[in-house]
Amino acid sequence: METVAIERVTTYDTLDVASGIARLLGHFGGMAAFVQPGDRVLIKPNLLAGKPPEAAVTTHPSVVRAVIAAVKAAGGVPLVGDSPGIGGLATVAERAGLSQVLAETGTELVPFQEIRAVRASGTFKRLELATTYLDADKIINLPKLKTHEMMTMTCAVKNLFGAVVGAAKPAWHLQAGVDRELFARLLLEIYQVRIPTLNIADAIVGMEGNGPGSGDPRQVGLLLASTNALALDCIAAEITGIPRKLLYVEREAARLGLVGSNRADIITVGLPLAEALLATPFTLPHLSDVQFGLPHFLKNFLRRHATARPEPLPGICIRCGICVAACPPQAMAITDNRLTISDQRCIRCFCCRELCPHAALSVHEGLLARTIKRFK
């Protein structure tokens, strides 16, 4: 059986979070059960972009602070690292409120720059991941619980995509992002290359709607922890009321028979699960895949005529070019002082919305897509 611990924490007050982390870890024997003296411990938060903590885009600095303190108390050497979707790590950490925590705790910020090729099992035989990530003695994964326009939900497994460095991210979106099941398989193979020692999810304030970068903060009031990222994600989805049929990573993990993907094999401790369930489920993103179970020869047609797609908001878009540079299939361009998107080349990965610092892209959903969703 896989164990997921749940604790009620309703604010980001430093003492409240530290107490919540201590209670979470207590269910597993404390941080000393995971970290030995002298271990170099990589703490991997979600640092998608340089947004303030209240935007609920990144792991809150209070959670990072509490985990750093717990690692130090166990005799470990904490390091904080990630590869943001947009911007340099130092800049993103500053804007996300993390730099002050690092300075006050004397913790090193380690950018993911050098890469090393590793063998993967399954579909993707070779992956290039951050050397810092691969070489750490222990990894503590600190995801933020959010919706995701491509994967429906991002939490523990999806957060490990940050081990892919810089420009390789859009390249993988281009290679695997056309098919959500295939991209879910990529995420699972990255996860299996280096399984984190511990996963702690920041779900005090999550994000619903058009996450992971443009959604709405949602009070959840919880911290979750597990040694199994898949089990944690499974319980997180149950708490937020996200249907399993929309959870691409979980469905693919179940198909592969991965440990942690079977709900019957997961127990919860701490706050009773019934008390953790939200009264109102998360508002979900505009999913572009309305093709469940259809034969492949119909999918290309429906992808073009019955899917949601990104659309620029002329009054908000300042044509900064960030989305153009990040677009995996190079479907975007600025022409005559206007942002354009090629519908034929767009793969509906929504990287543009995820990375836009101005929330200047909306989601356009076709009439047929709305009709199908209504009848479903």
Tab-separated table of C-alpha atoms in Angstrom:
chain	number	residue	atom	x	y	z
A	1	MET	CA	0.000	0.000	0.000
A	2	GLU	CA	1.135	3.545	-0.805
A	3	THR	CA	0.571	6.216	1.830
A	4	VAL	CA	-0.506	9.829	1.273
A	5	ALA	CA	-0.485	12.146	4.299
A	6	ILE	CA	-2.925	15.068	4.442
A	7	GLU	CA	-2.784	17.980	6.871
A	8	ARG	CA	-4.986	21.053	7.171
A	9	VAL	CA	-3.036	24.319	6.792
A	10	THR	CA	-5.086	27.352	5.830
A	11	THR	CA	-2.533	30.177	5.682
A	12	TYR	CA	1.040	30.741	4.524
A	13	ASP	CA	2.063	32.084	7.914
A	14	THR	CA	5.595	30.811	8.520
A	15	LEU	CA	4.750	29.107	11.808
A	16	ASP	CA	1.538	27.549	10.473
A	17	VAL	CA	3.338	26.064	7.465
A	18	ALA	CA	6.270	24.811	9.553
A	19	SER	CA	3.835	23.104	11.920
A	20	GLY	CA	1.951	21.556	8.991
A	21	ILE	CA	5.162	20.231	7.420
A	22	ALA	CA	6.222	18.759	10.778
A	23	ARG	CA	2.872	16.970	11.123
A	24	LEU	CA	3.104	15.666	7.551
A	25	LEU	CA	6.608	14.324	8.044
A	26	GLY	CA	5.619	12.809	11.375
A	27	HIS	CA	3.502	10.249	9.535
A	28	PHE	CA	6.677	8.941	7.889
A	29	GLY	CA	9.061	9.132	10.834
A	30	GLY	CA	10.217	12.716	10.264
A	31	MET	CA	12.687	14.133	7.743
A	32	ALA	CA	15.394	11.954	9.300
A	33	ALA	CA	13.670	8.966	7.697
A	34	PHE	CA	14.617	10.397	4.288
A	35	VAL	CA	17.734	12.524	4.801
A	36	GLN	CA	20.980	11.432	6.404
A	37	PRO	CA	23.676	13.823	7.671
A	38	GLY	CA	25.755	15.183	4.799
A	39	ASP	CA	23.202	14.380	2.074
A	40	ARG	CA	22.983	16.984	-0.676
A	41	VAL	CA	19.236	17.388	-0.999
A	42	LEU	CA	17.780	18.985	-4.113
A	43	ILE	CA	14.503	20.743	-3.345
A	44	LYS	CA	12.558	21.064	-6.605
A	45	PRO	CA	9.708	23.616	-6.366
A	46	ASN	CA	7.431	24.671	-9.201
A	47	LEU	CA	9.053	27.848	-10.543
A	48	LEU	CA	7.174	28.114	-13.819
A	49	ALA	CA	7.558	31.880	-14.195
A	50	GLY	CA	8.326	35.039	-12.266
A	51	LYS	CA	4.928	35.585	-10.672
A	52	PRO	CA	4.276	36.776	-7.095
A	53	PRO	CA	3.292	34.145	-4.506
A	54	GLU	CA	-0.319	35.342	-4.339
A	55	ALA	CA	-0.792	34.478	-8.033
A	56	ALA	CA	-0.595	30.768	-7.067
A	57	VAL	CA	1.618	30.002	-10.073
A	58	THR	CA	4.669	28.885	-8.082
A	59	THR	CA	5.334	26.904	-4.916
A	60	HIS	CA	4.936	29.333	-2.028
A	61	PRO	CA	8.204	30.443	-0.382
A	62	SER	CA	6.844	29.566	3.085
A	63	VAL	CA	6.599	25.917	2.033
A	64	VAL	CA	10.128	25.971	0.637
A	65	ARG	CA	11.373	27.606	3.860
A	66	ALA	CA	9.812	24.921	6.055
A	67	VAL	CA	11.300	22.098	3.978
A	68	ILE	CA	14.749	23.731	4.000
A	69	ALA	CA	14.576	23.932	7.805
A	70	ALA	CA	13.548	20.275	8.081
A	71	VAL	CA	16.395	19.154	5.799
A	72	LYS	CA	18.927	21.143	7.823
A	73	ALA	CA	17.580	19.749	11.098
A	74	ALA	CA	18.196	16.245	9.715
A	75	GLY	CA	21.795	17.189	8.864
A	76	GLY	CA	21.290	17.512	5.122
A	77	VAL	CA	22.586	20.223	2.805
A	78	PRO	CA	19.602	21.788	1.004
A	79	LEU	CA	19.835	23.097	-2.559
A	80	VAL	CA	16.956	24.687	-4.468
A	81	GLY	CA	16.842	24.223	-8.228
A	82	ASP	CA	14.597	24.283	-11.272
A	83	SER	CA	14.487	25.223	-14.948
A	84	PRO	CA	11.716	27.843	-15.338
A	85	GLY	CA	9.544	27.885	-18.421
A	86	ILE	CA	10.417	31.515	-18.976
A	87	GLY	CA	13.162	33.730	-17.541
A	88	GLY	CA	16.358	32.996	-15.642
A	89	LEU	CA	16.142	31.084	-12.381
A	90	ALA	CA	17.483	33.941	-10.251
A	91	THR	CA	14.961	36.407	-11.686
A	92	VAL	CA	12.059	33.998	-11.308
A	93	ALA	CA	13.092	33.169	-7.729
A	94	GLU	CA	13.213	36.873	-6.890
A	95	ARG	CA	9.766	37.589	-8.294
A	96	ALA	CA	8.293	34.472	-6.713
A	97	GLY	CA	9.419	35.623	-3.270
A	98	LEU	CA	11.995	32.873	-2.885
A	99	SER	CA	15.237	34.871	-2.918
A	100	GLN	CA	14.677	36.258	0.574
A	101	VAL	CA	14.081	32.763	1.949
A	102	LEU	CA	17.293	31.505	0.356
A	103	ALA	CA	19.289	34.432	1.692
A	104	GLU	CA	17.914	34.087	5.220
A	105	THR	CA	18.484	30.334	5.339
A	106	GLY	CA	21.844	30.368	3.552
A	107	THR	CA	20.574	28.013	0.866
A	108	GLU	CA	22.162	27.794	-2.577
A	109	LEU	CA	20.059	28.364	-5.686
A	110	VAL	CA	21.249	25.949	-8.378
A	111	PRO	CA	20.126	26.567	-11.975
A	112	PHE	CA	19.640	23.557	-14.201
A	113	GLN	CA	22.165	24.162	-16.973
A	114	GLU	CA	24.361	21.150	-17.633
A	115	ILE	CA	22.609	18.099	-19.033
A	116	ARG	CA	23.359	14.392	-19.217
A	117	ALA	CA	21.810	11.786	-21.468
A	118	VAL	CA	20.212	8.874	-19.644
A	119	ARG	CA	18.526	5.703	-20.814
A	120	ALA	CA	14.799	5.491	-20.292
A	121	SER	CA	12.500	2.513	-20.420
A	122	GLY	CA	9.558	2.383	-22.766
A	123	THR	CA	8.817	4.676	-25.678
A	124	PHE	CA	11.549	7.262	-25.156
A	125	LYS	CA	14.884	5.471	-25.081
A	126	ARG	CA	17.061	8.512	-24.409
A	127	LEU	CA	16.353	11.546	-22.252
A	128	GLU	CA	18.564	14.535	-21.502
A	129	LEU	CA	18.010	15.801	-17.970
A	130	ALA	CA	19.705	18.297	-15.682
A	131	THR	CA	22.924	16.945	-14.189
A	132	THR	CA	22.158	18.664	-10.872
A	133	TYR	CA	18.866	16.793	-10.728
A	134	LEU	CA	20.430	13.444	-11.547
A	135	ASP	CA	23.401	13.787	-9.194
A	136	ALA	CA	21.660	14.947	-6.003
A	137	ASP	CA	21.799	12.463	-3.120
A	138	LYS	CA	18.098	13.004	-2.439
A	139	ILE	CA	15.296	14.857	-4.249
A	140	ILE	CA	12.345	16.483	-2.524
A	141	ASN	CA	9.669	17.392	-5.038
A	142	LEU	CA	7.588	20.459	-4.070
A	143	PRO	CA	4.808	20.866	-6.653
A	144	LYS	CA	1.963	23.358	-6.647
A	145	LEU	CA	-1.518	21.859	-7.089
A	146	LYS	CA	-2.942	23.423	-10.255
A	147	THR	CA	-5.066	22.704	-13.271
A	148	HIS	CA	-3.264	22.393	-16.590
A	149	GLU	CA	-4.637	23.136	-20.039
A	150	MET	CA	-2.806	20.215	-21.613
A	151	MET	CA	-2.717	17.555	-18.863
A	152	THR	CA	-5.819	18.746	-16.919
A	153	MET	CA	-3.860	18.694	-13.652
A	154	THR	CA	-0.268	19.410	-12.717
A	155	CYS	CA	1.093	18.266	-9.404
A	156	ALA	CA	3.879	15.874	-8.394
A	157	VAL	CA	4.634	13.972	-11.628
A	158	LYS	CA	4.242	16.943	-13.979
A	159	ASN	CA	6.509	19.096	-11.780
A	160	LEU	CA	9.434	16.840	-12.690
A	161	PHE	CA	9.285	18.088	-16.275
A	162	GLY	CA	11.388	20.902	-14.806
A	163	ALA	CA	14.344	18.490	-14.972
A	164	VAL	CA	14.280	19.095	-18.728
A	165	VAL	CA	16.498	22.097	-19.353
A	166	GLY	CA	15.589	25.283	-21.221
A	167	ALA	CA	14.921	25.004	-24.939
A	168	ALA	CA	14.500	21.233	-24.727
A	169	LYS	CA	11.057	21.782	-23.202
A	170	PRO	CA	9.405	23.165	-26.351
A	171	ALA	CA	11.238	20.534	-28.396
A	172	TRP	CA	9.590	17.788	-26.344
A	173	HIS	CA	6.232	19.525	-26.647
A	174	LEU	CA	6.680	19.447	-30.397
A	175	GLN	CA	7.714	15.793	-30.447
A	176	ALA	CA	5.200	14.407	-27.959
A	177	GLY	CA	2.687	17.172	-27.298
A	178	VAL	CA	0.385	16.492	-30.257
A	179	ASP	CA	-0.867	13.381	-28.458
A	180	ARG	CA	-1.715	13.822	-24.776
A	181	GLU	CA	-1.275	10.134	-23.998
A	182	LEU	CA	2.184	10.235	-25.544
A	183	PHE	CA	3.132	13.331	-23.555
A	184	ALA	CA	1.842	11.667	-20.383
A	185	ARG	CA	4.119	8.708	-21.180
A	186	LEU	CA	7.068	11.099	-21.537
A	187	LEU	CA	6.332	12.591	-18.108
A	188	LEU	CA	6.136	9.130	-16.579
A	189	GLU	CA	9.448	8.068	-18.116
A	190	ILE	CA	11.136	11.207	-16.768
A	191	TYR	CA	9.639	10.349	-13.370
A	192	GLN	CA	10.936	6.777	-13.523
A	193	VAL	CA	14.510	7.815	-14.402
A	194	ARG	CA	14.906	9.433	-10.989
A	195	ILE	CA	12.043	8.865	-8.569
A	196	PRO	CA	11.970	11.586	-5.882
A	197	THR	CA	12.705	10.619	-2.316
A	198	LEU	CA	9.692	12.583	-1.087
A	199	ASN	CA	6.875	14.640	-2.601
A	200	ILE	CA	5.171	17.483	-0.721
A	201	ALA	CA	2.395	19.354	-2.518
A	202	ASP	CA	1.566	22.979	-1.819
A	203	ALA	CA	-2.228	22.893	-1.886
A	204	ILE	CA	-2.866	25.638	0.638
A	205	VAL	CA	-3.891	27.845	-2.272
A	206	GLY	CA	-4.077	25.991	-5.560
A	207	MET	CA	-5.076	27.110	-9.033
A	208	GLU	CA	-8.219	26.226	-10.965
A	209	GLY	CA	-9.496	27.225	-14.385
A	210	ASN	CA	-6.982	27.865	-17.133
A	211	GLY	CA	-3.863	26.821	-15.249
A	212	PRO	CA	-0.978	26.427	-14.855
A	213	GLY	CA	-0.125	30.092	-15.471
A	214	SER	CA	-3.367	31.916	-16.217
A	215	GLY	CA	-5.913	30.323	-13.885
A	216	ASP	CA	-7.564	31.551	-10.704
A	217	PRO	CA	-6.220	31.009	-7.173
A	218	ARG	CA	-8.402	28.592	-5.206
A	219	GLN	CA	-8.295	28.131	-1.439
A	220	VAL	CA	-7.814	24.441	-0.670
A	221	GLY	CA	-6.172	24.652	2.739
A	222	LEU	CA	-4.078	21.492	2.570
A	223	LEU	CA	-0.559	20.117	2.431
A	224	LEU	CA	-0.075	16.622	0.983
A	225	ALA	CA	2.940	14.313	1.171
A	226	SER	CA	3.909	10.889	-0.144
A	227	THR	CA	6.958	8.934	-1.186
A	228	ASN	CA	4.999	8.054	-4.341
A	229	ALA	CA	4.259	10.934	-6.727
A	230	LEU	CA	1.540	8.999	-8.578
A	231	ALA	CA	-0.309	8.192	-5.358
A	232	LEU	CA	-0.125	11.819	-4.257
A	233	ASP	CA	-1.529	12.985	-7.605
A	234	CYS	CA	-4.321	10.435	-7.397
A	235	ILE	CA	-5.463	11.730	-4.006
A	236	ALA	CA	-5.025	15.362	-5.087
A	237	ALA	CA	-7.336	14.737	-8.031
A	238	GLU	CA	-9.887	13.088	-5.757
A	239	ILE	CA	-9.802	16.038	-3.375
A	240	THR	CA	-10.312	18.538	-6.193
A	241	GLY	CA	-13.003	16.499	-7.923
A	242	ILE	CA	-11.178	16.099	-11.250
A	243	PRO	CA	-12.578	13.106	-13.192
A	244	ARG	CA	-10.079	10.314	-13.760
A	245	LYS	CA	-10.986	10.122	-17.463
A	246	LEU	CA	-9.396	13.572	-17.860
A	247	LEU	CA	-6.201	12.671	-16.004
A	248	TYR	CA	-3.873	11.654	-18.797
A	249	VAL	CA	-0.868	10.887	-16.605
A	250	GLU	CA	-2.867	8.745	-14.187
A	251	ARG	CA	-4.629	6.854	-16.963
A	252	GLU	CA	-1.354	6.119	-18.743
A	253	ALA	CA	0.290	5.082	-15.467
A	254	ALA	CA	-2.580	2.667	-14.807
A	255	ARG	CA	-2.227	1.238	-18.320
A	256	LEU	CA	1.463	0.654	-17.637
A	257	GLY	CA	0.717	-0.879	-14.231
A	258	LEU	CA	2.922	1.596	-12.334
A	259	VAL	CA	2.913	1.485	-8.541
A	260	GLY	CA	0.741	4.247	-7.152
A	261	SER	CA	-1.718	4.404	-10.039
A	262	ASN	CA	-4.268	2.017	-8.497
A	263	ARG	CA	-6.552	3.842	-6.066
A	264	ALA	CA	-7.278	0.594	-4.214
A	265	ASP	CA	-3.605	0.422	-3.222
A	266	ILE	CA	-3.483	3.891	-1.638
A	267	ILE	CA	-4.265	4.774	1.970
A	268	THR	CA	-4.443	8.242	3.497
A	269	VAL	CA	-3.323	9.313	6.961
A	270	GLY	CA	-3.657	12.528	8.935
A	271	LEU	CA	-6.728	14.577	8.101
A	272	PRO	CA	-9.532	12.173	7.096
A	273	LEU	CA	-9.991	12.222	3.338
A	274	ALA	CA	-13.712	12.920	3.704
A	275	GLU	CA	-12.845	16.194	5.463
A	276	ALA	CA	-10.320	17.142	2.780
A	277	LEU	CA	-12.697	16.803	-0.189
A	278	LEU	CA	-13.745	20.137	-1.671
A	279	ALA	CA	-17.445	20.918	-1.547
A	280	THR	CA	-17.195	22.356	-5.058
A	281	PRO	CA	-14.827	20.712	-7.563
A	282	PHE	CA	-12.084	22.666	-9.297
A	283	THR	CA	-13.167	24.603	-12.349
A	284	LEU	CA	-11.394	22.865	-15.206
A	285	PRO	CA	-9.522	24.363	-18.160
A	286	HIS	CA	-10.896	24.457	-21.703
A	287	LEU	CA	-9.696	21.029	-22.776
A	288	SER	CA	-9.069	20.757	-26.483
A	289	ASP	CA	-9.318	16.968	-26.626
A	290	VAL	CA	-12.963	16.033	-27.126
A	291	GLN	CA	-12.064	12.866	-29.009
A	292	PHE	CA	-12.176	10.165	-26.322
A	293	GLY	CA	-12.281	6.757	-27.966
A	294	LEU	CA	-12.536	7.963	-31.551
A	295	PRO	CA	-10.530	6.251	-34.313
A	296	HIS	CA	-7.316	8.026	-35.324
A	297	PHE	CA	-8.480	8.825	-38.868
A	298	LEU	CA	-11.122	11.162	-37.377
A	299	LYS	CA	-8.807	12.857	-34.888
A	300	ASN	CA	-6.965	15.043	-37.414
A	301	PHE	CA	-10.245	16.420	-38.737
A	302	LEU	CA	-11.672	17.038	-35.273
A	303	ARG	CA	-8.429	18.544	-34.018
A	304	ARG	CA	-8.785	21.263	-36.620
A	305	HIS	CA	-12.532	21.849	-36.441
A	306	ALA	CA	-13.653	20.829	-32.961
A	307	THR	CA	-10.908	21.794	-30.544
A	308	ALA	CA	-10.082	24.727	-28.336
A	309	ARG	CA	-7.118	26.817	-29.423
A	310	PRO	CA	-5.211	29.828	-28.110
A	311	GLU	CA	-6.283	33.226	-29.352
A	312	PRO	CA	-4.535	36.577	-28.737
A	313	LEU	CA	-6.340	39.376	-26.916
A	314	PRO	CA	-5.502	42.499	-28.956
A	315	GLY	CA	-6.213	44.924	-26.136
A	316	ILE	CA	-3.843	43.151	-23.739
A	317	CYS	CA	-1.130	41.673	-25.950
A	318	ILE	CA	1.904	43.980	-26.124
A	319	ARG	CA	3.632	41.808	-28.761
A	320	CYS	CA	6.627	41.115	-26.529
A	321	GLY	CA	7.456	37.987	-28.550
A	322	ILE	CA	7.854	35.620	-25.589
A	323	CYS	CA	5.171	33.263	-26.881
A	324	VAL	CA	6.608	33.397	-30.400
A	325	ALA	CA	10.027	32.325	-29.149
A	326	ALA	CA	8.586	29.553	-26.973
A	327	CYS	CA	6.088	28.062	-29.453
A	328	PRO	CA	7.242	24.450	-30.127
A	329	PRO	CA	5.918	24.179	-33.734
A	330	GLN	CA	6.697	27.846	-34.505
A	331	ALA	CA	3.028	28.491	-35.219
A	332	MET	CA	3.130	32.080	-33.930
A	333	ALA	CA	4.433	35.251	-35.509
A	334	ILE	CA	4.227	39.005	-35.118
A	335	THR	CA	3.206	40.488	-38.442
A	336	ASP	CA	2.248	44.121	-39.048
A	337	ASN	CA	2.392	44.757	-35.293
A	338	ARG	CA	-0.116	41.949	-34.694
A	339	LEU	CA	0.266	38.514	-33.121
A	340	THR	CA	-0.942	35.731	-35.408
A	341	ILE	CA	-1.310	31.982	-34.831
A	342	SER	CA	-1.357	29.411	-37.596
A	343	ASP	CA	-4.250	27.076	-36.852
A	344	GLN	CA	-2.742	24.409	-39.085
A	345	ARG	CA	0.609	24.352	-37.284
A	346	CYS	CA	-0.681	24.892	-33.724
A	347	ILE	CA	-0.507	21.657	-31.694
A	348	ARG	CA	-2.749	22.956	-28.849
A	349	CYS	CA	-0.088	22.529	-26.185
A	350	PHE	CA	-0.963	25.982	-24.754
A	351	CYS	CA	2.695	26.724	-23.946
A	352	CYS	CA	1.956	30.275	-25.106
A	353	ARG	CA	-0.719	30.776	-22.440
A	354	GLU	CA	1.413	29.048	-19.852
A	355	LEU	CA	4.338	31.407	-20.415
A	356	CYS	CA	2.642	34.701	-21.323
A	357	PRO	CA	3.491	37.195	-18.552
A	358	HIS	CA	0.515	39.410	-19.438
A	359	ALA	CA	-2.319	36.824	-19.658
A	360	ALA	CA	-2.848	38.098	-23.195
A	361	LEU	CA	-4.081	34.863	-24.747
A	362	SER	CA	-7.581	33.493	-24.373
A	363	VAL	CA	-9.039	30.120	-25.357
A	364	HIS	CA	-11.305	29.954	-28.377
A	365	GLU	CA	-13.570	26.911	-28.391
A	366	GLY	CA	-15.381	25.964	-31.569
A	367	LEU	CA	-19.128	25.451	-31.778
A	368	LEU	CA	-18.770	21.736	-32.430
A	369	ALA	CA	-16.491	21.332	-29.403
A	370	ARG	CA	-18.998	23.138	-27.182
A	371	THR	CA	-21.823	21.020	-28.551
A	372	ILE	CA	-19.976	17.744	-27.961
A	373	LYS	CA	-19.040	18.796	-24.432
A	374	ARG	CA	-22.649	19.730	-23.664
A	375	PHE	CA	-23.961	16.349	-24.776
A	376	LYS	CA	-21.152	14.494	-22.964
